[in-house]
PDB file of C-alpha atoms in Angstrom:
ATOM      1  CA  MET P 167     -89.355 -28.203  22.204  1.00 52.00           C
ATOM      2  CA  LYS P 168     -90.060 -28.275  25.950  1.00 57.00           C
ATOM      3  CA  PHE P 169     -86.358 -27.965  26.723  1.00 54.00           C
ATOM      4  CA  SER P 170     -85.830 -25.008  24.409  1.00 66.00           C
ATOM      5  CA  VAL P 171     -88.703 -23.065  25.996  1.00 60.00           C
ATOM      6  CA  PHE P 172     -87.368 -23.903  29.452  1.00 57.00           C
ATOM      7  CA  TYR P 173     -83.810 -22.881  28.553  1.00 63.00           C
ATOM      8  CA  THR P 174     -85.033 -19.664  26.927  1.00 61.00           C
ATOM      9  CA  PHE P 175     -87.001 -18.776  30.054  1.00 55.00           C
ATOM     10  CA  ALA P 176     -84.026 -19.648  32.292  1.00 58.00           C
ATOM     11  CA  PHE P 177     -81.672 -17.525  30.152  1.00 56.00           C
ATOM     12  CA  VAL P 178     -84.000 -14.502  30.252  1.00 55.00           C
ATOM     13  CA  LEU P 179     -84.438 -14.843  34.018  1.00 52.00           C
ATOM     14  CA  LEU P 180     -80.687 -15.163  34.601  1.00 51.00           C
ATOM     15  CA  TRP P 181     -79.952 -12.233  32.286  1.00 48.00           C
ATOM     16  CA  THR P 182     -82.479 -10.071  34.154  1.00 53.00           C
ATOM     17  CA  LEU P 183     -80.929 -10.946  37.513  1.00 47.00           C
ATOM     18  CA  VAL P 184     -77.415 -10.160  36.263  1.00 43.00           C
ATOM     19  CA  VAL P 185     -78.378  -6.838  34.664  1.00 44.00           C
ATOM     20  CA  VAL P 186     -80.234  -5.594  37.743  1.00 44.00           C
ATOM     21  CA  ALA P 187     -77.530  -6.758  40.161  1.00 43.00           C
ATOM     22  CA  LEU P 188     -74.609  -5.184  38.263  1.00 40.00           C
ATOM     23  CA  PRO P 189     -72.933  -2.369  40.171  1.00 38.00           C
ATOM     24  CA  THR P 190     -73.820   1.052  38.869  1.00 37.00           C
ATOM     25  CA  GLU P 191     -70.752   2.755  40.329  1.00 36.00           C
ATOM     26  CA  ILE P 192     -67.744   0.574  39.496  1.00 34.00           C
ATOM     27  CA  ASP P 193     -65.121   3.013  40.808  1.00 35.00           C
ATOM     28  CA  GLY P 194     -66.782   3.287  44.233  1.00 38.00           C
ATOM     29  CA  SER P 195     -67.245   7.046  43.901  1.00 37.00           C
ATOM     30  CA  LEU P 196     -70.685   6.990  45.549  1.00 38.00           C
ATOM     31  CA  ASP P 197     -70.517   8.019  49.191  1.00 40.00           C
ATOM     32  CA  ALA P 198     -72.883   9.070  51.949  1.00 38.00           C
ATOM     33  CA  THR P 199     -72.176  12.789  51.434  1.00 38.00           C
ATOM     34  CA  GLN P 200     -74.229  12.655  48.252  1.00 38.00           C
ATOM     35  CA  PHE P 201     -77.275  11.996  50.415  1.00 37.00           C
ATOM     36  CA  ASP P 202     -76.852  15.141  52.525  1.00 39.00           C
ATOM     37  CA  ASN P 203     -78.806  17.036  49.864  1.00 38.00           C
ATOM     38  CA  LEU P 204     -82.432  17.009  51.003  1.00 38.00           C
ATOM     39  CA  ASP P 205     -83.546  17.654  47.428  1.00 41.00           C
ATOM     40  CA  TYR P 206     -82.182  14.261  46.321  1.00 40.00           C
ATOM     41  CA  VAL P 207     -84.888  12.028  44.890  1.00 41.00           C
ATOM     42  CA  PRO P 208     -83.959   8.342  44.810  1.00 42.00           C
ATOM     43  CA  GLU P 209     -84.051   6.639  41.445  1.00 42.00           C
ATOM     44  CA  VAL P 210     -86.662   3.898  41.599  1.00 40.00           C
ATOM     45  CA  SER P 211     -86.007   1.225  39.062  1.00 36.00           C
ATOM     46  CA  PRO P 212     -87.161  -0.574  37.080  1.00 35.00           C
ATOM     47  CA  PRO P 213     -90.280   1.547  36.566  1.00 37.00           C
ATOM     48  CA  GLN P 214     -93.646  -0.093  36.992  1.00 38.00           C
ATOM     49  CA  VAL P 215     -95.189  -0.807  33.640  1.00 38.00           C
ATOM     50  CA  ASN P 216     -98.601  -2.361  33.220  1.00 37.00           C
ATOM     51  CA  ASN P 217    -100.190  -2.013  29.813  1.00 38.00           C
ATOM     52  CA  THR P 218    -103.357  -3.827  30.826  1.00 35.00           C
ATOM     53  CA  PRO P 219    -106.451  -1.717  30.094  1.00 39.00           C
ATOM     54  CA  GLY P 220    -107.873  -0.174  33.249  1.00 37.00           C
ATOM     55  CA  PHE P 221    -104.525   0.061  35.034  1.00 34.00           C
ATOM     56  CA  THR P 222    -102.335   3.126  35.272  1.00 36.00           C
ATOM     57  CA  SER P 223     -98.678   2.693  36.139  1.00 39.00           C
ATOM     58  CA  ILE P 224     -96.794   5.116  38.357  1.00 41.00           C
ATOM     59  CA  THR P 225     -93.982   6.869  36.534  1.00 40.00           C
ATOM     60  CA  THR P 226     -90.537   7.149  38.102  1.00 41.00           C
ATOM     61  CA  ASP P 227     -89.515  10.038  35.847  1.00 39.00           C
ATOM     62  CA  PRO P 228     -89.528  13.184  38.022  1.00 38.00           C
ATOM     63  CA  GLN P 229     -90.194  15.298  34.908  1.00 35.00           C
ATOM     64  CA  GLU P 230     -93.382  13.376  34.090  1.00 37.00           C
ATOM     65  CA  ALA P 231     -96.419  14.166  36.234  1.00 39.00           C
ATOM     66  CA  ASP P 232     -98.237  11.266  37.848  1.00 43.00           C
ATOM     67  CA  THR P 233    -101.949  11.130  37.237  1.00 42.00           C
ATOM     68  CA  LEU P 234    -104.276  11.469  40.201  1.00 46.00           C
ATOM     69  CA  GLU P 235    -105.648   8.031  39.358  1.00 44.00           C
ATOM     70  CA  SER P 236    -102.196   6.456  39.625  1.00 43.00           C
ATOM     71  CA  LEU P 237    -101.475   8.094  42.981  1.00 49.00           C
ATOM     72  CA  ALA P 238    -104.825   7.429  44.634  1.00 60.00           C
ATOM     73  CA  LEU P 239    -103.949   3.847  45.532  1.00 76.00           C
ATOM     74  CA  GLY P 240    -104.036   4.485  49.265  1.00 90.00           C
ATOM     75  CA  ILE P 241    -102.106   2.094  51.473  1.00 95.00           C
ATOM     76  CA  ASN P 242    -100.706  -0.636  49.245  1.00 96.00           C
ATOM     77  CA  CYS P 243     -97.944  -3.212  48.862  1.00 94.00           C
ATOM     78  CA  ARG P 244     -96.971  -2.184  45.343  1.00 93.00           C
ATOM     79  CA  GLY P 245     -93.452  -1.456  44.275  1.00 90.00           C
ATOM     80  CA  SER P 246     -90.839  -2.099  41.667  1.00 89.00           C
ATOM     81  CA  LEU P 247     -90.603  -5.513  40.015  1.00 85.00           C
ATOM     82  CA  ALA P 248     -87.310  -5.885  41.905  1.00 85.00           C
ATOM     83  CA  CYS P 249     -89.278  -6.080  45.172  1.00 82.00           C
ATOM     84  CA  SER P 250     -90.584  -9.507  44.253  1.00 75.00           C
ATOM     85  CA  GLY P 251     -87.297 -11.323  44.613  1.00 73.00           C
ATOM     86  CA  LEU P 252     -84.223  -9.479  43.368  1.00 73.00           C
ATOM     87  CA  CYS P 253     -83.386  -8.237  46.870  1.00 79.00           C
ATOM     88  CA  PRO P 254     -83.925 -11.289  49.081  1.00 72.00           C
ATOM     89  CA  PRO P 255     -82.410  -9.976  52.338  1.00 64.00           C
ATOM     90  CA  ALA P 256     -84.418  -6.749  52.373  1.00 68.00           C
ATOM     91  CA  ASN P 257     -87.779  -6.803  54.104  1.00 75.00           C
ATOM     92  CA  PHE P 258     -90.078  -4.648  56.178  1.00 79.00           C
ATOM     93  CA  ALA P 259     -88.811  -6.151  59.433  1.00 88.00           C
ATOM     94  CA  ALA P 260     -85.288  -4.845  58.758  1.00 92.00           C
ATOM     95  CA  ILE P 261     -86.500  -1.446  57.515  1.00 93.00           C
ATOM     96  CA  ARG P 262     -88.823  -1.183  60.520  1.00 94.00           C
ATOM     97  CA  ARG P 263     -85.982  -1.975  62.975  1.00 96.00           C
ATOM     98  CA  TYR P 264     -83.857   0.832  61.518  1.00 97.00           C
ATOM     99  CA  VAL P 265     -86.706   3.363  61.340  1.00 98.00           C
ATOM    100  CA  ASP P 266     -87.704   2.628  64.949  1.00 98.00           C
ATOM    101  CA  GLN P 267     -84.213   3.753  66.079  1.00 98.00           C
ATOM    102  CA  ILE P 268     -84.552   7.255  64.568  1.00 98.00           C
ATOM    103  CA  PRO P 269     -85.471  10.067  67.009  1.00 98.00           C
ATOM    104  CA  ASP P 270     -89.109  11.135  66.510  1.00 98.00           C
ATOM    105  CA  ASP P 271     -88.218  14.780  65.842  1.00 97.00           C
ATOM    106  CA  VAL P 272     -86.017  14.115  62.780  1.00 98.00           C
ATOM    107  CA  GLN P 273     -87.638  15.638  59.662  1.00 98.00           C
ATOM    108  CA  TYR P 274     -87.638  14.356  56.064  1.00 98.00           C
ATOM    109  CA  GLN P 275     -88.517  15.927  52.706  1.00 96.00           C
ATOM    110  CA  ASN P 276     -89.525  14.343  49.397  1.00 95.00           C
ATOM    111  CA  GLY P 277     -87.085  11.717  48.205  1.00 94.00           C
ATOM    112  CA  HIS P 278     -84.725  11.806  51.170  1.00 96.00           C
ATOM    113  CA  GLN P 279     -83.785   8.216  51.987  1.00 98.00           C
ATOM    114  CA  ILE P 280     -84.659   7.294  55.562  1.00 98.00           C
ATOM    115  CA  ALA P 281     -83.384   3.718  55.961  1.00 98.00           C
ATOM    116  CA  CYS P 282     -82.187   1.101  53.491  1.00 95.00           C
ATOM    117  CA  VAL P 283     -81.215  -2.557  53.231  1.00 92.00           C
ATOM    118  CA  ARG P 284     -78.713  -3.242  50.433  1.00 91.00           C
ATOM    119  CA  CYS P 285     -79.611  -5.972  47.968  1.00 86.00           C
ATOM    120  CA  ASN P 286     -76.079  -7.374  47.794  1.00 81.00           C
ATOM    121  CA  ASN P 287     -72.482  -6.421  48.465  1.00 74.00           C
ATOM    122  CA  VAL P 288     -71.588  -5.718  44.833  1.00 74.00           C
ATOM    123  CA  SER P 289     -73.933  -2.868  43.972  1.00 83.00           C
ATOM    124  CA  TYR P 290     -75.589   0.099  45.625  1.00 88.00           C
ATOM    125  CA  SER P 291     -79.113  -1.153  44.883  1.00 90.00           C
ATOM    126  CA  ALA P 292     -81.322  -1.423  47.947  1.00 92.00           C
ATOM    127  CA  ILE P 293     -84.805  -1.462  49.355  1.00 93.00           C
ATOM    128  CA  CYS P 294     -85.243   1.967  50.992  1.00 95.00           C
ATOM    129  CA  ALA P 295     -87.885   3.918  52.877  1.00 98.00           C
ATOM    130  CA  PHE P 296     -88.466   7.502  51.707  1.00 98.00           C
ATOM    131  CA  VAL P 297     -91.167  10.171  51.469  1.00 98.00           C
ATOM    132  CA  GLN P 298     -92.640  11.017  48.067  1.00 97.00           C
ATOM    133  CA  HIS P 299     -95.430  13.162  46.566  1.00 96.00           C
ATOM    134  CA  ALA P 300     -95.499  15.516  49.579  1.00 96.00           C
ATOM    135  CA  LYS P 301     -96.023  19.245  49.001  1.00 94.00           C
ATOM    136  CA  GLU P 302     -92.883  21.180  48.126  1.00 94.00           C
ATOM    137  CA  GLY P 303     -91.106  22.105  51.343  1.00 95.00           C
ATOM    138  CA  GLU P 304     -93.322  19.866  53.477  1.00 97.00           C
ATOM    139  CA  MET P 305     -91.440  18.072  56.226  1.00 97.00           C
ATOM    140  CA  VAL P 306     -92.475  14.658  57.543  1.00 98.00           C
ATOM    141  CA  SER P 307     -91.372  13.661  61.047  1.00 98.00           C
ATOM    142  CA  ALA P 308     -89.711  10.365  61.867  1.00 98.00           C
ATOM    143  CA  ALA P 309     -92.650   9.736  64.225  1.00 98.00           C
ATOM    144  CA  THR P 310     -95.001   9.845  61.210  1.00 98.00           C
ATOM    145  CA  VAL P 311     -92.637   7.653  59.178  1.00 98.00           C
ATOM    146  CA  LYS P 312     -92.617   5.074  62.000  1.00 98.00           C
ATOM    147  CA  GLU P 313     -96.414   5.072  62.159  1.00 98.00           C
ATOM    148  CA  LYS P 314     -96.723   4.579  58.385  1.00 97.00           C
ATOM    149  CA  ILE P 315     -94.111   1.789  58.297  1.00 97.00           C
ATOM    150  CA  HIS P 316     -96.022   0.041  61.109  1.00 96.00           C
ATOM    151  CA  ARG P 317     -99.249   0.411  59.090  1.00 96.00           C
ATOM    152  CA  LEU P 318     -97.541  -1.215  56.079  1.00 95.00           C
ATOM    153  CA  VAL P 319     -96.462  -4.131  58.298  1.00 93.00           C
ATOM    154  CA  GLN P 320    -100.060  -4.452  59.575  1.00 94.00           C
ATOM    155  CA  HIS P 321    -101.186  -4.373  55.939  1.00 94.00           C
ATOM    156  CA  GLN P 322     -98.940  -7.453  55.480  1.00 93.00           C
ATOM    157  CA  CYS P 323     -96.558  -5.834  53.005  1.00 92.00           C
ATOM    158  CA  MET P 324     -93.437  -7.985  52.848  1.00 87.00           C
ATOM    159  CA  LYS P 325     -90.879  -5.840  50.979  1.00 85.00           C
ATOM    160  CA  CYS P 326     -92.360  -2.813  49.222  1.00 92.00           C
ATOM    161  CA  GLY P 327     -95.368  -0.553  49.600  1.00 95.00           C
ATOM    162  CA  SER P 328     -96.685   2.942  50.278  1.00 97.00           C
ATOM    163  CA  CYS P 329     -98.809   4.512  52.998  1.00 98.00           C
ATOM    164  CA  PRO P 330    -100.367   7.999  52.635  1.00 98.00           C
ATOM    165  CA  ILE P 331     -99.217  10.523  55.242  1.00 97.00           C
ATOM    166  CA  HIS P 332    -102.435  12.568  55.376  1.00 95.00           C
ATOM    167  CA  PRO P 333    -106.048  11.580  56.183  1.00 93.00           C
ATOM    168  CA  GLY P 334    -108.069  10.454  53.184  1.00 91.00           C
ATOM    169  CA  ASN P 335    -105.843   7.517  52.161  1.00 89.00           C
ATOM    170  CA  ASN P 336    -104.613   9.372  49.063  1.00 91.00           C
ATOM    171  CA  GLY P 337    -100.931   9.014  48.143  1.00 93.00           C
ATOM    172  CA  ALA P 338    -101.183  12.017  45.816  1.00 94.00           C
ATOM    173  CA  THR P 339    -100.863  14.301  48.855  1.00 94.00           C
ATOM    174  CA  GLY P 340     -97.752  12.540  50.173  1.00 97.00           C
ATOM    175  CA  GLU P 341     -96.793   9.057  51.238  1.00 97.00           C
ATOM    176  CA  VAL P 342     -94.093   7.054  52.967  1.00 98.00           C
ATOM    177  CA  THR P 343     -92.796   4.531  50.451  1.00 98.00           C
ATOM    178  CA  VAL P 344     -90.570   1.476  50.745  1.00 96.00           C
ATOM    179  CA  ASN P 345     -89.233   0.528  47.316  1.00 95.00           C
ATOM    180  CA  TYR P 346     -86.241  -0.616  45.283  1.00 93.00           C
ATOM    181  CA  VAL P 347     -83.699   2.101  44.444  1.00 93.00           C
ATOM    182  CA  TRP P 348     -80.553   1.987  42.304  1.00 91.00           C
ATOM    183  CA  HIS P 349     -78.481   3.989  44.808  1.00 93.00           C
ATOM    184  CA  GLY P 350     -79.320   3.199  48.415  1.00 94.00           C
ATOM    185  CA  CYS P 351     -77.453   4.753  51.347  1.00 95.00           C
ATOM    186  CA  GLY P 352     -76.197   1.319  52.422  1.00 92.00           C
ATOM    187  CA  THR P 353     -77.726  -0.887  55.091  1.00 93.00           C
ATOM    188  CA  GLY P 354     -79.104   0.963  58.078  1.00 95.00           C
ATOM    189  CA  ILE P 355     -80.290   4.466  58.911  1.00 98.00           C
ATOM    190  CA  CYS P 356     -79.457   6.978  56.183  1.00 97.00           C
ATOM    191  CA  PRO P 357     -77.707  10.255  57.102  1.00 93.00           C
ATOM    192  CA  TYR P 358     -80.181  12.968  58.119  1.00 81.00           C
TER     193      TYR P 358
END
């Protein structure tokens, strides 16, 4: 009985790794020009789901409004389940190195990828930094992004997390986020 439970667990774990790591664009049709659109919102996957009473998960569906409770986390190291091990080479040190190279006056809108580290060489999945939940049309400078990434490092986030961009520590008014995305811009600074 012990072996069957172990093998079942191993199979489920292996299956999960294979499904998440499969390339989403087999024909290679994804290119950097698709990221020139500043209205692009990266797909964060898999969505956070926590059915424990007292917890509210953050939706990744742009059509579904996040609750104020779910966005008021302040600075945190939360992210997709994929942050906990499906992208081993990606970490804040790499993201921070890329972000630190961006000129301070570059501006970003909601969802525009800033810098990414690909999870592997077979798919476009990556850990990326981007702005989310900012007011429509609000621009966030690279100088602010750098400051928030540094705060996440000080907060001891290792791969994923979010840091509010405005005073009050409330992500509902905008935040710089580092999280797993299905379609990253590659490894390095994303086109701006």
